[in-house]
């Protein structure tokens, strides 16, 4: 197990599309997953994408606590969100929006330390991928759960959340965000 160095905004690995994982059950993928989990829990963060630890592969991990799952509008629509989302390892993910509706919410990112911004995301999505055991994962998500998945999967396409923002006056230091909202964004 190891805590990995997290790439910060400006590092090229965060700007290029990541490659598909050829064999989700390969030993080196299991090692990567273990180290990413330790790194995310140490940070601490809600999610982490492999490019953030300088590995340009399509693999993300995330975990949503029950309090955060209920926080954002729409979370109550899907039963699993109300109780939170257990630690999930999602390999080669795909996202499909289930409606045109978007919702604004606060996001932060371990690769953009100290800042948070208000970002529009699909409110209701379906996502698919493969787990570390090679088994298929398919879930519907809304609210904060859907937001986290969209944020993490953006990392696989070389996108950071500021590039999704529509009002840059809503990008701010987390130390100042209390002036604007009661939210406590985290990634
Ligand atoms: Ni991030």
PDB file of C-alpha atoms and ligand atoms in Angstrom:
ATOM      1  CA  UNK A   1       0.000   0.000   0.000  1.00  0.00           C
ATOM      2  CA  UNK A   2       1.169   3.492  -0.745  1.00  0.00           C
ATOM      3  CA  UNK A   3      -0.104   7.036  -0.683  1.00  0.00           C
ATOM      4  CA  UNK A   4       0.343   8.366  -4.202  1.00  0.00           C
ATOM      5  CA  UNK A   5       1.290  11.880  -5.278  1.00  0.00           C
ATOM      6  CA  UNK A   6      -1.705  13.788  -6.645  1.00  0.00           C
ATOM      7  CA  UNK A   7      -1.248  15.748  -9.883  1.00  0.00           C
ATOM      8  CA  UNK A   8      -2.259  19.403  -9.635  1.00  0.00           C
ATOM      9  CA  UNK A   9      -3.975  21.551 -12.266  1.00  0.00           C
ATOM     10  CA  UNK A  10      -1.354  22.421 -14.870  1.00  0.00           C
ATOM     11  CA  UNK A  11       0.174  18.935 -15.045  1.00  0.00           C
ATOM     12  CA  UNK A  12      -0.296  17.560 -18.588  1.00  0.00           C
ATOM     13  CA  UNK A  13      -1.629  14.187 -17.327  1.00  0.00           C
ATOM     14  CA  UNK A  14      -4.826  15.995 -16.246  1.00  0.00           C
ATOM     15  CA  UNK A  15      -5.452  17.363 -19.735  1.00  0.00           C
ATOM     16  CA  UNK A  16      -5.225  14.308 -21.981  1.00  0.00           C
ATOM     17  CA  UNK A  17      -7.775  11.538 -22.569  1.00  0.00           C
ATOM     18  CA  UNK A  18      -6.997   8.354 -20.631  1.00  0.00           C
ATOM     19  CA  UNK A  19      -6.725   4.911 -22.244  1.00  0.00           C
ATOM     20  CA  UNK A  20      -9.132   2.024 -21.584  1.00  0.00           C
ATOM     21  CA  UNK A  21      -8.068  -0.607 -19.049  1.00  0.00           C
ATOM     22  CA  UNK A  22      -7.321  -3.734 -21.082  1.00  0.00           C
ATOM     23  CA  UNK A  23      -7.658  -6.252 -18.231  1.00  0.00           C
ATOM     24  CA  UNK A  24      -9.578  -5.037 -15.146  1.00  0.00           C
ATOM     25  CA  UNK A  25      -8.403  -8.116 -13.206  1.00  0.00           C
ATOM     26  CA  UNK A  26      -4.682  -7.617 -13.890  1.00  0.00           C
ATOM     27  CA  UNK A  27      -2.537  -7.606 -10.720  1.00  0.00           C
ATOM     28  CA  UNK A  28      -1.192  -4.128 -11.456  1.00  0.00           C
ATOM     29  CA  UNK A  29      -4.766  -2.804 -11.584  1.00  0.00           C
ATOM     30  CA  UNK A  30      -5.493  -4.346  -8.168  1.00  0.00           C
ATOM     31  CA  UNK A  31      -2.385  -2.631  -6.793  1.00  0.00           C
ATOM     32  CA  UNK A  32      -3.399   0.687  -8.363  1.00  0.00           C
ATOM     33  CA  UNK A  33      -6.896   0.422  -6.866  1.00  0.00           C
ATOM     34  CA  UNK A  34      -5.536  -0.322  -3.372  1.00  0.00           C
ATOM     35  CA  UNK A  35      -3.165   2.637  -3.552  1.00  0.00           C
ATOM     36  CA  UNK A  36      -5.857   4.976  -4.924  1.00  0.00           C
ATOM     37  CA  UNK A  37      -8.202   4.036  -2.071  1.00  0.00           C
ATOM     38  CA  UNK A  38      -5.484   4.744   0.487  1.00  0.00           C
ATOM     39  CA  UNK A  39      -4.659   8.047  -1.247  1.00  0.00           C
ATOM     40  CA  UNK A  40      -8.316   9.159  -1.378  1.00  0.00           C
ATOM     41  CA  UNK A  41      -8.906   8.293   2.278  1.00  0.00           C
ATOM     42  CA  UNK A  42      -5.733  10.089   3.346  1.00  0.00           C
ATOM     43  CA  UNK A  43      -6.564  13.291   1.426  1.00  0.00           C
ATOM     44  CA  UNK A  44      -9.502  12.943   2.296  1.00  0.00           C
ATOM     45  CA  UNK A  45     -11.673  13.040  -0.799  1.00  0.00           C
ATOM     46  CA  UNK A  46     -14.996  11.799  -2.174  1.00  0.00           C
ATOM     47  CA  UNK A  47     -13.533  10.481  -5.417  1.00  0.00           C
ATOM     48  CA  UNK A  48     -10.307  10.005  -7.324  1.00  0.00           C
ATOM     49  CA  UNK A  49      -9.524   9.272 -10.970  1.00  0.00           C
ATOM     50  CA  UNK A  50      -6.408   7.388 -12.080  1.00  0.00           C
ATOM     51  CA  UNK A  51      -4.986  10.341 -14.089  1.00  0.00           C
ATOM     52  CA  UNK A  52      -4.937  12.313 -10.822  1.00  0.00           C
ATOM     53  CA  UNK A  53      -2.241   9.904  -9.593  1.00  0.00           C
ATOM     54  CA  UNK A  54      -0.348  10.144 -12.917  1.00  0.00           C
ATOM     55  CA  UNK A  55      -1.803   6.917 -14.357  1.00  0.00           C
ATOM     56  CA  UNK A  56      -3.580   7.711 -17.676  1.00  0.00           C
ATOM     57  CA  UNK A  57      -6.135   4.861 -17.494  1.00  0.00           C
ATOM     58  CA  UNK A  58      -9.952   4.902 -17.444  1.00  0.00           C
ATOM     59  CA  UNK A  59     -10.491   4.009 -13.792  1.00  0.00           C
ATOM     60  CA  UNK A  60     -12.203   6.008 -11.035  1.00  0.00           C
ATOM     61  CA  UNK A  61     -13.106   5.393  -7.409  1.00  0.00           C
ATOM     62  CA  UNK A  62     -15.687   7.216  -5.310  1.00  0.00           C
ATOM     63  CA  UNK A  63     -17.731   6.966  -2.153  1.00  0.00           C
ATOM     64  CA  UNK A  64     -20.711   9.111  -1.146  1.00  0.00           C
ATOM     65  CA  UNK A  65     -21.736   9.383   2.487  1.00  0.00           C
ATOM     66  CA  UNK A  66     -25.443   9.298   3.323  1.00  0.00           C
ATOM     67  CA  UNK A  67     -25.497  12.938   4.453  1.00  0.00           C
ATOM     68  CA  UNK A  68     -24.019  14.125   1.150  1.00  0.00           C
ATOM     69  CA  UNK A  69     -26.289  11.842  -0.846  1.00  0.00           C
ATOM     70  CA  UNK A  70     -29.341  13.575   0.630  1.00  0.00           C
ATOM     71  CA  UNK A  71     -27.905  17.073   0.342  1.00  0.00           C
ATOM     72  CA  UNK A  72     -28.470  17.787  -3.319  1.00  0.00           C
ATOM     73  CA  UNK A  73     -31.812  18.107  -5.008  1.00  0.00           C
ATOM     74  CA  UNK A  74     -32.846  14.897  -6.709  1.00  0.00           C
ATOM     75  CA  UNK A  75     -31.056  12.455  -4.438  1.00  0.00           C
ATOM     76  CA  UNK A  76     -34.305  11.206  -2.922  1.00  0.00           C
ATOM     77  CA  UNK A  77     -35.464   9.936  -6.305  1.00  0.00           C
ATOM     78  CA  UNK A  78     -33.159   6.970  -6.272  1.00  0.00           C
ATOM     79  CA  UNK A  79     -33.304   4.710  -3.278  1.00  0.00           C
ATOM     80  CA  UNK A  80     -29.621   3.898  -3.180  1.00  0.00           C
ATOM     81  CA  UNK A  81     -28.621   7.537  -2.938  1.00  0.00           C
ATOM     82  CA  UNK A  82     -30.521   8.209   0.277  1.00  0.00           C
ATOM     83  CA  UNK A  83     -28.336   5.689   2.079  1.00  0.00           C
ATOM     84  CA  UNK A  84     -25.134   6.815   0.426  1.00  0.00           C
ATOM     85  CA  UNK A  85     -23.040   4.988  -2.120  1.00  0.00           C
ATOM     86  CA  UNK A  86     -20.472   2.417  -0.951  1.00  0.00           C
ATOM     87  CA  UNK A  87     -16.893   2.644  -2.145  1.00  0.00           C
ATOM     88  CA  UNK A  88     -17.091   1.929  -5.846  1.00  0.00           C
ATOM     89  CA  UNK A  89     -14.303   1.082  -8.293  1.00  0.00           C
ATOM     90  CA  UNK A  90     -15.491   1.842 -11.805  1.00  0.00           C
ATOM     91  CA  UNK A  91     -13.371   0.822 -14.798  1.00  0.00           C
ATOM     92  CA  UNK A  92     -13.948   1.953 -18.391  1.00  0.00           C
ATOM     93  CA  UNK A  93     -17.070   3.915 -17.386  1.00  0.00           C
ATOM     94  CA  UNK A  94     -19.713   5.362 -19.690  1.00  0.00           C
ATOM     95  CA  UNK A  95     -22.306   7.965 -18.722  1.00  0.00           C
ATOM     96  CA  UNK A  96     -25.712   8.466 -20.293  1.00  0.00           C
ATOM     97  CA  UNK A  97     -27.887  11.422 -19.248  1.00  0.00           C
ATOM     98  CA  UNK A  98     -31.476  10.329 -18.564  1.00  0.00           C
ATOM     99  CA  UNK A  99     -32.979  13.774 -19.013  1.00  0.00           C
ATOM    100  CA  UNK A 100     -31.970  17.176 -20.340  1.00  0.00           C
ATOM    101  CA  UNK A 101     -32.175  18.670 -16.869  1.00  0.00           C
ATOM    102  CA  UNK A 102     -29.035  20.094 -15.264  1.00  0.00           C
ATOM    103  CA  UNK A 103     -28.491  21.298 -11.729  1.00  0.00           C
ATOM    104  CA  UNK A 104     -25.894  23.638 -10.226  1.00  0.00           C
ATOM    105  CA  UNK A 105     -23.853  22.405  -7.293  1.00  0.00           C
ATOM    106  CA  UNK A 106     -20.548  23.015  -5.541  1.00  0.00           C
ATOM    107  CA  UNK A 107     -17.520  20.942  -6.427  1.00  0.00           C
ATOM    108  CA  UNK A 108     -13.938  20.757  -5.337  1.00  0.00           C
ATOM    109  CA  UNK A 109     -11.081  18.638  -6.602  1.00  0.00           C
ATOM    110  CA  UNK A 110      -7.923  17.228  -5.047  1.00  0.00           C
ATOM    111  CA  UNK A 111      -6.100  18.440  -8.179  1.00  0.00           C
ATOM    112  CA  UNK A 112      -7.365  22.003  -7.631  1.00  0.00           C
ATOM    113  CA  UNK A 113      -6.609  22.399  -3.918  1.00  0.00           C
ATOM    114  CA  UNK A 114      -8.120  25.208  -1.901  1.00  0.00           C
ATOM    115  CA  UNK A 115     -10.792  26.122  -4.437  1.00  0.00           C
ATOM    116  CA  UNK A 116     -14.434  25.274  -5.022  1.00  0.00           C
ATOM    117  CA  UNK A 117     -16.803  26.191  -7.807  1.00  0.00           C
ATOM    118  CA  UNK A 118     -20.444  25.939  -8.778  1.00  0.00           C
ATOM    119  CA  UNK A 119     -20.802  23.571 -11.715  1.00  0.00           C
ATOM    120  CA  UNK A 120     -23.798  22.528 -13.842  1.00  0.00           C
ATOM    121  CA  UNK A 121     -24.205  18.744 -14.171  1.00  0.00           C
ATOM    122  CA  UNK A 122     -26.806  16.342 -15.494  1.00  0.00           C
ATOM    123  CA  UNK A 123     -29.301  15.791 -12.712  1.00  0.00           C
ATOM    124  CA  UNK A 124     -30.121  12.192 -13.559  1.00  0.00           C
ATOM    125  CA  UNK A 125     -27.783   9.739 -15.276  1.00  0.00           C
ATOM    126  CA  UNK A 126     -27.159   6.086 -15.919  1.00  0.00           C
ATOM    127  CA  UNK A 127     -23.579   4.855 -15.734  1.00  0.00           C
ATOM    128  CA  UNK A 128     -22.009   1.626 -16.764  1.00  0.00           C
ATOM    129  CA  UNK A 129     -18.600   0.118 -16.337  1.00  0.00           C
ATOM    130  CA  UNK A 130     -16.703  -2.857 -15.012  1.00  0.00           C
ATOM    131  CA  UNK A 131     -15.643  -3.585 -11.451  1.00  0.00           C
ATOM    132  CA  UNK A 132     -12.233  -4.841 -10.353  1.00  0.00           C
ATOM    133  CA  UNK A 133     -13.634  -8.388 -10.346  1.00  0.00           C
ATOM    134  CA  UNK A 134     -14.481  -8.021 -14.045  1.00  0.00           C
ATOM    135  CA  UNK A 135     -18.216  -7.895 -13.334  1.00  0.00           C
ATOM    136  CA  UNK A 136     -20.518  -5.394 -14.997  1.00  0.00           C
ATOM    137  CA  UNK A 137     -21.720  -2.356 -13.034  1.00  0.00           C
ATOM    138  CA  UNK A 138     -24.838  -0.466 -14.122  1.00  0.00           C
ATOM    139  CA  UNK A 139     -26.555   2.113 -11.931  1.00  0.00           C
ATOM    140  CA  UNK A 140     -28.870   5.074 -12.137  1.00  0.00           C
ATOM    141  CA  UNK A 141     -27.850   8.099 -10.119  1.00  0.00           C
ATOM    142  CA  UNK A 142     -29.161  11.549  -9.333  1.00  0.00           C
ATOM    143  CA  UNK A 143     -28.162  14.494  -7.184  1.00  0.00           C
ATOM    144  CA  UNK A 144     -24.741  14.437  -5.552  1.00  0.00           C
ATOM    145  CA  UNK A 145     -24.101  10.821  -6.557  1.00  0.00           C
ATOM    146  CA  UNK A 146     -24.596  11.735 -10.221  1.00  0.00           C
ATOM    147  CA  UNK A 147     -22.417  14.825  -9.768  1.00  0.00           C
ATOM    148  CA  UNK A 148     -19.503  12.851  -8.309  1.00  0.00           C
ATOM    149  CA  UNK A 149     -19.583  10.304 -11.142  1.00  0.00           C
ATOM    150  CA  UNK A 150     -19.657  13.045 -13.796  1.00  0.00           C
ATOM    151  CA  UNK A 151     -16.787  14.909 -12.099  1.00  0.00           C
ATOM    152  CA  UNK A 152     -14.612  11.790 -11.860  1.00  0.00           C
ATOM    153  CA  UNK A 153     -15.334  10.616 -15.403  1.00  0.00           C
ATOM    154  CA  UNK A 154     -14.473  14.082 -16.728  1.00  0.00           C
ATOM    155  CA  UNK A 155     -10.939  13.449 -15.451  1.00  0.00           C
ATOM    156  CA  UNK A 156     -10.734  10.526 -17.910  1.00  0.00           C
ATOM    157  CA  UNK A 157     -11.380  12.935 -20.782  1.00  0.00           C
ATOM    158  CA  UNK A 158      -8.884  15.529 -19.584  1.00  0.00           C
ATOM    159  CA  UNK A 159     -11.514  17.875 -18.114  1.00  0.00           C
ATOM    160  CA  UNK A 160     -11.318  19.684 -14.785  1.00  0.00           C
ATOM    161  CA  UNK A 161     -14.451  21.184 -13.242  1.00  0.00           C
ATOM    162  CA  UNK A 162     -13.517  24.873 -13.811  1.00  0.00           C
ATOM    163  CA  UNK A 163     -13.822  24.219 -17.568  1.00  0.00           C
ATOM    164  CA  UNK A 164     -17.472  23.192 -16.988  1.00  0.00           C
ATOM    165  CA  UNK A 165     -18.363  26.352 -15.080  1.00  0.00           C
ATOM    166  CA  UNK A 166     -20.713  28.892 -16.624  1.00  0.00           C
ATOM    167  CA  UNK A 167     -20.187  31.691 -14.059  1.00  0.00           C
ATOM    168  CA  UNK A 168     -16.548  32.133 -13.033  1.00  0.00           C
ATOM    169  CA  UNK A 169     -17.568  34.510 -10.242  1.00  0.00           C
ATOM    170  CA  UNK A 170     -18.657  31.277  -8.522  1.00  0.00           C
ATOM    171  CA  UNK A 171     -15.062  29.977  -8.382  1.00  0.00           C
ATOM    172  CA  UNK A 172     -13.645  30.755  -4.943  1.00  0.00           C
ATOM    173  CA  UNK A 173     -11.361  29.729  -2.156  1.00  0.00           C
ATOM    174  CA  UNK A 174     -12.984  27.240   0.208  1.00  0.00           C
ATOM    175  CA  UNK A 175     -12.034  29.560   3.070  1.00  0.00           C
ATOM    176  CA  UNK A 176     -14.379  32.186   1.568  1.00  0.00           C
ATOM    177  CA  UNK A 177     -17.224  29.945   0.456  1.00  0.00           C
ATOM    178  CA  UNK A 178     -19.000  30.334   3.809  1.00  0.00           C
ATOM    179  CA  UNK A 179     -19.909  33.860   2.672  1.00  0.00           C
ATOM    180  CA  UNK A 180     -21.999  32.375  -0.135  1.00  0.00           C
ATOM    181  CA  UNK A 181     -23.354  28.985   0.898  1.00  0.00           C
ATOM    182  CA  UNK A 182     -23.610  26.487   3.701  1.00  0.00           C
ATOM    183  CA  UNK A 183     -22.319  23.761   1.410  1.00  0.00           C
ATOM    184  CA  UNK A 184     -19.008  22.106   2.237  1.00  0.00           C
ATOM    185  CA  UNK A 185     -17.705  20.879  -1.081  1.00  0.00           C
ATOM    186  CA  UNK A 186     -15.183  18.088  -1.239  1.00  0.00           C
ATOM    187  CA  UNK A 187     -13.825  15.750  -3.828  1.00  0.00           C
TER     188      UNK A 187
HETATM  189 NI1  LIG B   1     -11.419  15.958  -9.312  1.00  0.00          NI
END
